[in-house]
Coordinates of C-alpha atoms in Angstrom, one line a residue:
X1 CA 29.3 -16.2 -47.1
X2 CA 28.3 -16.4 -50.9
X3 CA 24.4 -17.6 -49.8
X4 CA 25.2 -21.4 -51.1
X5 CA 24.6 -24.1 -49.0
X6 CA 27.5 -26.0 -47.0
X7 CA 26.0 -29.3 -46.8
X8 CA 27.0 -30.2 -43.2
X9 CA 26.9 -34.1 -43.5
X10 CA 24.4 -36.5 -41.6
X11 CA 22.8 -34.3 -39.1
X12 CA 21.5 -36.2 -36.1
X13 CA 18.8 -34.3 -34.2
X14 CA 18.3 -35.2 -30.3
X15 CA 14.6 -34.5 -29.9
X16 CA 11.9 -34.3 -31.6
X17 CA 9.4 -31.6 -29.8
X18 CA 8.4 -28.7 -31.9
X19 CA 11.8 -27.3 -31.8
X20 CA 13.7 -30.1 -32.8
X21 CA 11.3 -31.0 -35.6
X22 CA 11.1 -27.8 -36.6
X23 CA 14.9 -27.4 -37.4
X24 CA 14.3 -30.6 -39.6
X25 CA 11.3 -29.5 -41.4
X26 CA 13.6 -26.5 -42.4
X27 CA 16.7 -28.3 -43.2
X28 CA 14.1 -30.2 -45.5
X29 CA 13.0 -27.5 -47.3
X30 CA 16.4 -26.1 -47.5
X31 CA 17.1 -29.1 -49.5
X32 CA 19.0 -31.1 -46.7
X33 CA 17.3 -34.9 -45.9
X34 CA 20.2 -36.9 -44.7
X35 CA 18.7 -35.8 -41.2
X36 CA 17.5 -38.3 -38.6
X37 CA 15.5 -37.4 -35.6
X38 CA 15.7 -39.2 -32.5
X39 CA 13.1 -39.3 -29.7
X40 CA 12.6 -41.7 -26.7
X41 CA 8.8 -41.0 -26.7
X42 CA 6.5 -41.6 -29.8
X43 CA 5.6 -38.7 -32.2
X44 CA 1.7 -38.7 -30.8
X45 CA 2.5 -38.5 -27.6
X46 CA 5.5 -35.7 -27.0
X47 CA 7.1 -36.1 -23.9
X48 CA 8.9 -32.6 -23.6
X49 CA 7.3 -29.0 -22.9
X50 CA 5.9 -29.1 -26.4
X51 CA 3.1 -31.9 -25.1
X52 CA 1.7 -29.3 -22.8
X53 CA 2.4 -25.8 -24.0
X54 CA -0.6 -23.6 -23.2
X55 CA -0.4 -22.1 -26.4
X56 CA -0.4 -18.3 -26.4
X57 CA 1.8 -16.7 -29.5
X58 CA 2.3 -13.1 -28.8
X59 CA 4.9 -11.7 -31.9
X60 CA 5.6 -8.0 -29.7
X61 CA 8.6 -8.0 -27.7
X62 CA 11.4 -5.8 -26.4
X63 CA 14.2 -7.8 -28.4
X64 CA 13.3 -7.1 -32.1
X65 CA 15.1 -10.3 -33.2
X66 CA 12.7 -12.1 -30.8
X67 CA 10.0 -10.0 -32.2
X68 CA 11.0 -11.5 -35.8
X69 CA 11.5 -14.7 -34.7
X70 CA 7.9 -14.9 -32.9
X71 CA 6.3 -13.3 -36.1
X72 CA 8.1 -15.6 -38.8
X73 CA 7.0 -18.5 -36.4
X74 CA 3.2 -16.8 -36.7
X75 CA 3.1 -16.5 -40.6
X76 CA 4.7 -20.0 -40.7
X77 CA 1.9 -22.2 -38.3
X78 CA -0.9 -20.3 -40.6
X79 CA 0.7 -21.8 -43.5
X80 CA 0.6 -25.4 -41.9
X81 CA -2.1 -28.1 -42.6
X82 CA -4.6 -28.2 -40.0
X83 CA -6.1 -25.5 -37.5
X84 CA -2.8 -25.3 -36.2
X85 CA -2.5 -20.9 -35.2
X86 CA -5.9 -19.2 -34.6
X87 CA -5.9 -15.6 -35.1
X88 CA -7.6 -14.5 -32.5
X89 CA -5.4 -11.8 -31.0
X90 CA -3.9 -10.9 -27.8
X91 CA -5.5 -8.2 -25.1
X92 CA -2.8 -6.8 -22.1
X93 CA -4.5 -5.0 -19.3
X94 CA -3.7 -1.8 -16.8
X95 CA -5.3 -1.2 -13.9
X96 CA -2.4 1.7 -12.9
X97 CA -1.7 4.5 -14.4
X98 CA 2.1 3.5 -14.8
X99 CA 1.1 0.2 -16.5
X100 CA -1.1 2.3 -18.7
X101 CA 2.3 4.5 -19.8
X102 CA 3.8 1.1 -20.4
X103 CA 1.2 -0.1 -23.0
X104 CA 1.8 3.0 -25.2
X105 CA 5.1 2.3 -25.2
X106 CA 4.6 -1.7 -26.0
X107 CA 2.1 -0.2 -28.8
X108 CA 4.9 2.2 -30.4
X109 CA 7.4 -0.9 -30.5
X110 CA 4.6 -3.1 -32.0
X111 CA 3.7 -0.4 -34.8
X112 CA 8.0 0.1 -35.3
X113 CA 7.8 -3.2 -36.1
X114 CA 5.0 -3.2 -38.5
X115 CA 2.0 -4.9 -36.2
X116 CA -0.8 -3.7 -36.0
X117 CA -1.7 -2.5 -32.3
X118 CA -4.5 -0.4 -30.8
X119 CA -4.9 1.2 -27.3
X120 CA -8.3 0.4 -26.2
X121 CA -10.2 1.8 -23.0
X122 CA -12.4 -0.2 -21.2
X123 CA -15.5 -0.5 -22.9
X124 CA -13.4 -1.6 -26.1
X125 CA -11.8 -4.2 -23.8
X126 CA -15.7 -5.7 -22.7
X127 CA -16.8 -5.9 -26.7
X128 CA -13.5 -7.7 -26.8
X129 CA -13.6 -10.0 -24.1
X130 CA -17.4 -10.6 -23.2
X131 CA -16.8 -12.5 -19.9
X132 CA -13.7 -9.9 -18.4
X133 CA -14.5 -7.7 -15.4
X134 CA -13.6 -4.0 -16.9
X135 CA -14.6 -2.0 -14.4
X136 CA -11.2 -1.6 -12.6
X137 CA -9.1 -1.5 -16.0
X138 CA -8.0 1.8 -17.2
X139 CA -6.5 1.1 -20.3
X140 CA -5.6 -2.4 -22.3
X141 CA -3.3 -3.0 -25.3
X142 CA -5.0 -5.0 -28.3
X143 CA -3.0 -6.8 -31.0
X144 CA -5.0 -8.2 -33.6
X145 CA -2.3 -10.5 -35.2
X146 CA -1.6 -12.7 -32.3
X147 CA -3.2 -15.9 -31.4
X148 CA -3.3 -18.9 -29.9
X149 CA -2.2 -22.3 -31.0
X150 CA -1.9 -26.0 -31.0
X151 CA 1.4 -27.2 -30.0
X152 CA 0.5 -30.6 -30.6
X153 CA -0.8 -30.1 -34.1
X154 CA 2.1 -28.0 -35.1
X155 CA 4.0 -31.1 -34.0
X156 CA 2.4 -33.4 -36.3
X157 CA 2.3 -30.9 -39.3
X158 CA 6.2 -30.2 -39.3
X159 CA 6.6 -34.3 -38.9
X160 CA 4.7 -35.3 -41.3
X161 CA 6.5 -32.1 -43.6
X162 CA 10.0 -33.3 -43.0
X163 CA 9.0 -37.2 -42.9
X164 CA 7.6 -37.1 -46.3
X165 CA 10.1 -34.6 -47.6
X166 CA 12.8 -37.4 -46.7
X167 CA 13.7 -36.9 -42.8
X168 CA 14.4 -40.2 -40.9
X169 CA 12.5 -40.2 -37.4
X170 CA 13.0 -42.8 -34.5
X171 CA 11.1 -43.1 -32.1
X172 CA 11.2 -45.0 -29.1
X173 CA 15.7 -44.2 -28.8
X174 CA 17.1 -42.9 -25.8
X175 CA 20.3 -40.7 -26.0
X176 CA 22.6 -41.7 -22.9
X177 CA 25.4 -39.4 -24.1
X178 CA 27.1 -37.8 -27.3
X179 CA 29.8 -39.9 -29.1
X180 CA 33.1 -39.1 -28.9
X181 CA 36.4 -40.4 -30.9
X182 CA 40.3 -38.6 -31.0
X183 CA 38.2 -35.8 -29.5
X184 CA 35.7 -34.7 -31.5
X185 CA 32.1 -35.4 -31.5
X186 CA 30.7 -38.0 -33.6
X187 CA 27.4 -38.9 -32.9
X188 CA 25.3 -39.8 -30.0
X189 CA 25.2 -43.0 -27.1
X190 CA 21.8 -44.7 -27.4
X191 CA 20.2 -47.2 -25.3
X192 CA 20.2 -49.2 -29.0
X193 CA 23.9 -48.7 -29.4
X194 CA 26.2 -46.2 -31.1
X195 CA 24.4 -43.6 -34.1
X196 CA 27.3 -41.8 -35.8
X197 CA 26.5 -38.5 -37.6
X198 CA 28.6 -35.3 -39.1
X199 CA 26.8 -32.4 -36.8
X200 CA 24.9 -33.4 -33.3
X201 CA 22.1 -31.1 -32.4
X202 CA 20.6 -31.0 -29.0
X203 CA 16.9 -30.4 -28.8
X204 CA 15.4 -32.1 -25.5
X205 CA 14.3 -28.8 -24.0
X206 CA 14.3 -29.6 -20.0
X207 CA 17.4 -32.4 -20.2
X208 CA 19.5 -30.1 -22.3
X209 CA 21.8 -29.5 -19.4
X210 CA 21.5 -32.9 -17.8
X211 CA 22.6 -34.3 -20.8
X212 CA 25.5 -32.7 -21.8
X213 CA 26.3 -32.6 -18.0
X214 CA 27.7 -36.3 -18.7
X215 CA 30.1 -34.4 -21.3
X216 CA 31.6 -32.4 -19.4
X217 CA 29.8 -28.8 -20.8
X218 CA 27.9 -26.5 -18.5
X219 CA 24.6 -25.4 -20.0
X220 CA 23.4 -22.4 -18.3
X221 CA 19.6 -23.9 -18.5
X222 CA 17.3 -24.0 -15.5
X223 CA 14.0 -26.1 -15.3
X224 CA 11.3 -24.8 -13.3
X225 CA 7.7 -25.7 -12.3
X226 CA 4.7 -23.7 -13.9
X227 CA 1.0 -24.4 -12.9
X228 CA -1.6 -24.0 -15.7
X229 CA -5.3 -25.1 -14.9
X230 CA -8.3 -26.1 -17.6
X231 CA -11.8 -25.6 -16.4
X232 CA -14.4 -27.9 -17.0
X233 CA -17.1 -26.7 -19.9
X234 CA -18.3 -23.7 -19.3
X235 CA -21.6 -22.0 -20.4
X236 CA -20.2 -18.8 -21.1
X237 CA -18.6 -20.8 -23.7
X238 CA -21.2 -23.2 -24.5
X239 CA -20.9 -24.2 -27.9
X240 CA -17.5 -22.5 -29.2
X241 CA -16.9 -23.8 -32.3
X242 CA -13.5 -22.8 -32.7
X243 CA -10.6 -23.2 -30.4
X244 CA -10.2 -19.8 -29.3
X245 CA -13.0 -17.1 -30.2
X246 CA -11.7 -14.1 -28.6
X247 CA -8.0 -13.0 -27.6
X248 CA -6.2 -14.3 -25.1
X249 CA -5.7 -12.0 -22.2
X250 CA -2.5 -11.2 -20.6
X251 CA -2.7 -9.6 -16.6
X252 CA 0.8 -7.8 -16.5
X253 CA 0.6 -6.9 -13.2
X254 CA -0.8 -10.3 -11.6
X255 CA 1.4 -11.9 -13.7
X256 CA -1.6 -14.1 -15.4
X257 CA -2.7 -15.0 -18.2
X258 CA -5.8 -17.0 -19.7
X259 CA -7.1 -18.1 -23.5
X260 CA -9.9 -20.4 -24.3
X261 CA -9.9 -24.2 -25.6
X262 CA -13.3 -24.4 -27.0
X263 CA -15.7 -24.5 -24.6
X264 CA -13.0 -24.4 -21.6
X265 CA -10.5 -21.8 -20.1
X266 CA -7.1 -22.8 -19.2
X267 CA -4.7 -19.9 -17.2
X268 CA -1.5 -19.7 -16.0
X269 CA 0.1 -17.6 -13.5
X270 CA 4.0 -16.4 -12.5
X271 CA 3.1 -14.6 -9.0
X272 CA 4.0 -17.8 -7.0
X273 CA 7.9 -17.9 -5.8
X274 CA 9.7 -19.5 -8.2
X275 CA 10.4 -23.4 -8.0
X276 CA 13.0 -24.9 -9.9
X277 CA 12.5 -28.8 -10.8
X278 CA 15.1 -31.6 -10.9
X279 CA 14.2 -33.6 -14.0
X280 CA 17.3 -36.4 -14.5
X281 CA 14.3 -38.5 -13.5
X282 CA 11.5 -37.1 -15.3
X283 CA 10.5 -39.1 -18.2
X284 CA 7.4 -36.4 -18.8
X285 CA 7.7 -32.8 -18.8
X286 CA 5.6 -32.3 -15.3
X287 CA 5.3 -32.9 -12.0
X288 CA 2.7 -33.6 -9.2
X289 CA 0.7 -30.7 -8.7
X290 CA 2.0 -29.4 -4.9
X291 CA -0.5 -29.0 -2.3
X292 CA 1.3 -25.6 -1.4
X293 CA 3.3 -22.8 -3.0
X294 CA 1.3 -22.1 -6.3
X295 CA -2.1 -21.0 -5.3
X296 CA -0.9 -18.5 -2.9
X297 CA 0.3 -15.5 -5.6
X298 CA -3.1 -16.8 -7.7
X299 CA -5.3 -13.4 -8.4
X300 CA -7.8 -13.8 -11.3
X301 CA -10.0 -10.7 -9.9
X302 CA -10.8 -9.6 -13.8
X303 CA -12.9 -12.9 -14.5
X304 CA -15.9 -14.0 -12.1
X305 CA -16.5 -16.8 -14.2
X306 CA -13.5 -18.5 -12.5
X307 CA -14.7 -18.4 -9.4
X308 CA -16.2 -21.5 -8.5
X309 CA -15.6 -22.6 -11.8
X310 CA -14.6 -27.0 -11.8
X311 CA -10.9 -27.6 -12.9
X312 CA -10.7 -30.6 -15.1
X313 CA -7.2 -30.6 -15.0
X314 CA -3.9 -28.9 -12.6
X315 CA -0.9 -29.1 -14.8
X316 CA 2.6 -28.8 -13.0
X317 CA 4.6 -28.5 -16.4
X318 CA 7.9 -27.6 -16.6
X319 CA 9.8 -25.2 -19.0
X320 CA 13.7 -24.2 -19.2
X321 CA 14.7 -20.5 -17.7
X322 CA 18.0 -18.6 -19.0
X323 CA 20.0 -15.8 -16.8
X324 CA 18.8 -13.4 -19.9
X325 CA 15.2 -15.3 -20.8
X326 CA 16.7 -15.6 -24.0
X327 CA 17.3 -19.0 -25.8
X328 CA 20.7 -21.2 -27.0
X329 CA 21.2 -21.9 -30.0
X330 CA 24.7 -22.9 -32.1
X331 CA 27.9 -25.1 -31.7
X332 CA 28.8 -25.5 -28.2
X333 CA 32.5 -23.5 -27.5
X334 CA 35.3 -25.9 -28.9
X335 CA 32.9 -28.3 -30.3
X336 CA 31.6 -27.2 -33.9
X337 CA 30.5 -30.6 -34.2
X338 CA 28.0 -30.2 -31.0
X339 CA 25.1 -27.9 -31.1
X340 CA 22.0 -27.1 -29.0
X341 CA 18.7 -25.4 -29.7
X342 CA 17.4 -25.4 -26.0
X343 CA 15.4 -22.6 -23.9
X344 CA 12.9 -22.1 -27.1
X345 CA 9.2 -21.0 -26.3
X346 CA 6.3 -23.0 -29.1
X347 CA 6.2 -19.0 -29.7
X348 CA 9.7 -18.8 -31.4
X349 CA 10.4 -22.4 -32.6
X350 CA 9.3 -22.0 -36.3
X351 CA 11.5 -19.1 -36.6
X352 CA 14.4 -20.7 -34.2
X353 CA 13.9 -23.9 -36.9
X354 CA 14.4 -21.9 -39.0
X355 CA 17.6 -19.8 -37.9
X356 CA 19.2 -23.0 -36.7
X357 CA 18.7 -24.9 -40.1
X358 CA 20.7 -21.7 -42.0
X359 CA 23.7 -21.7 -39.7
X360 CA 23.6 -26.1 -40.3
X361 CA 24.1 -25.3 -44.1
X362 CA 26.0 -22.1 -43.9
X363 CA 23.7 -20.0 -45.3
X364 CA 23.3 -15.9 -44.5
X365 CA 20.7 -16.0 -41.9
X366 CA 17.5 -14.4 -42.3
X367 CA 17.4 -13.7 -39.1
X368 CA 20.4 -13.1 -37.0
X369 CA 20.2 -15.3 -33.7
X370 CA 24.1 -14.6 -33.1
X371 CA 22.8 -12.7 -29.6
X372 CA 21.6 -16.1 -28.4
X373 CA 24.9 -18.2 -28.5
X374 CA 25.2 -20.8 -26.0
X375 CA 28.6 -19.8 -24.5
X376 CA 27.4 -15.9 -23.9
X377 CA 27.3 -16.5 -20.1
X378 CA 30.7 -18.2 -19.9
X379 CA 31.6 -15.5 -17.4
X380 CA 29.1 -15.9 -15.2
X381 CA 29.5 -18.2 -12.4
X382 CA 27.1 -21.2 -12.2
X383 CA 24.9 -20.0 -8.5
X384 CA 24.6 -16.2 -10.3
X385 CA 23.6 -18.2 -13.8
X386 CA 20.8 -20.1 -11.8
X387 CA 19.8 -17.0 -9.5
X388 CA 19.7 -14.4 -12.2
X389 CA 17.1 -17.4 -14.5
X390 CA 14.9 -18.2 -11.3
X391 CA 14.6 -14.2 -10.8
X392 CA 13.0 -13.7 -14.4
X393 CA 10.5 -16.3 -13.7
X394 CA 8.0 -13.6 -11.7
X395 CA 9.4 -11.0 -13.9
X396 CA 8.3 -12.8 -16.9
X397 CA 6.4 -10.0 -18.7
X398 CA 9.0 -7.2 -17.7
X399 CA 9.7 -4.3 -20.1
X400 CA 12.8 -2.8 -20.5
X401 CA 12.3 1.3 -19.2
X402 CA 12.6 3.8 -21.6

């Protein structure tokens, strides 16, 4: 490619949660407005995963592109109006001696990469995290540069970017199904009639697969059920002034993980057997909260605080699971007209808007996502697709062995 842009027509965007605005705020800047955004919720009150994403933004991985992606998307919400990333960084714990090893090894990738990274012992961890229970941990990971976020806020901040830059949003239109004519796709099926455009991208998150489902295409995208619990105020916390004062804290081997909202907690776990979620008739990211199934694998042993402590609110939310944990994102096999930007974490999306927005245009990407194309699974029957996603779910903060 000679780096000059491709101008790919109208581009009519299915979605407008974090992701799919923040492929438009990109295009945008990129110099592309004859975008249009459509949504069948209102901008203030997101309907997706994006409405209720706990928040945490850790830029370390295994996958270095994911690693780039999370850290572009880092840099990028600091640059946003609004207290939209808080730097507060990010503490992993060890108890064993094996997850100890581990957190050397997630240190060395961290510092290949550039972050900064310290392994801490435990009285290190208690000036970190005044209100943790150290006395069982052997060793803990501590990454300055990570943080915690509001998904909402990012929302309106790359709205209000691409809005006044020249992007069209709808809100309010339901997409039925994409539009088709002498076999190639030409726009979307609303509940408002017919919206014809050059390149279709689907960003709904959870319905990706129920919606193209109606096209015929298989997306290898599997919703499943997460709890995540806010407490009431707490006096440990009385009077935080900021969102998040200290790091969030991730507990590899309960699978938990907890940050602050002010003068609250909120903390999610991935011990409880995995539950996948029909959402065709969802029109909210979330479920009732089940009397059964998620408490069961909950273990919050390194913070007393919690016990006892009143839950304002159980969230059943529901996020998208891939047989790799990776996302999808590009033109769907024989339909370059069709793409999708689906399975993308709050923690990736600036970067993913990003990467998507270059490929639109035809630009050399800044960062290449070419590892996460939508048809990489093709091989894979549909019942191994869905086992091999619902089995990452308790693996969620696996490391690949050295």
């Amino acid at each position: 490619m000679d780096g000059r842009s491709k101008a790919p027509g109208k581009v009519i965007i299915v979605g407008a949660g974090i992701t799919g605005c923040a492929i438009a705020w990109h295009l945008a800047r990129l110099g592309h407005t004859d975008v249009t955004v459509l949504d069948r919720g209102t901008l203030g009150a997101p309907l997706g995963s994006t409405g209720h994403a706990p928040g945490l933004l850790g830029r370390n991985a295994a996958s270095p592109v994911m690693a780039a992606l999370a850290d572009y998307t880092a840099e990028f919400l600091m640059r946003l109006p609004g207290a939209v990333f808080n730097k507060v960084g990010s503490v992993e714990v060890a108890r064993k001696a094996e997850t100890a090893d581990l957190l050397e090894r997630k240190a060395a990738t961290a510092r290949g990469y550039g972050f900064e990274a310290h392994v801490v012992g435990p009285g290190e961890l208690a000036g970190l995290v005044p209100y943790m229970d150290v006395s069982g941990l052997k060793r803990g990971l501590y990454l300055p540069g990570d943080g915690t976020l509001d998904a909402r806020a990012a929302l309106r901040g790359l709205h209000e970017g691409a809005r006044d830059a020249g992007v069209t949003f709808r809100e309010n239109v339901a997409v039925r199904d994409v539009l088709v004519r002498e076999g190639r796709v030409v726009g979307v099926v609303t509940d408002d009639g017919e919206i014809v455009g050059d390149k279709v991208v689907i960003a709904v998150g959870i319905w990706g697969a129920e919606l193209l489902k109606r096209h015929g295409i298989a997306l290898p995208l599997f919703p499943v059920q997460h709890p995540y619990f806010t407490t009431a105020p707490l006096a440990v916390l009385d009077g935080a002034p900021a969102p998040s004062r200290h790091p969030m804290v991730r507990d590899l081997e309960n699978v938990f993980y907890l940050r602050e909202h002010g003068d609250r907690l909120g903390f999610g776990w991935y011990s409880h057997a995995p539950a996948p979620a029909e959402v065709a008739a969802l029109i909210e990211a979330e479920m009732a909260f089940p009397a059964h199934g998620f408490h069961e694998g909950l273990s919050h042993d390194l913070f007393p605080v919690l016990a006892g402590a009143p839950i304002e609110r159980k969230l059943n939310g529901i996020f998208s699971m891939t047989p790799d944990g990776g996302p999808l994102l590009g033109p769907v096999p024989g339909e370059p007209h069709l793409w999708v930007a689906e399975a993308v974490w709050v923690t990736h999306s600036g970067g993913v808007g990003r990467a998507v927005a270059e490929a639109l245009l035809g630009l050399e990407p800044t960062i290449d996502v070419g590892a996460f194309a939508p048809d990489r699974f093709a091989a894979m029957p549909e019942d191994v697709c869905r086992a091999r996603s619902l089995s990452l779910y308790n693996d969620i903060y696996a490391w690949p062995a050295p």
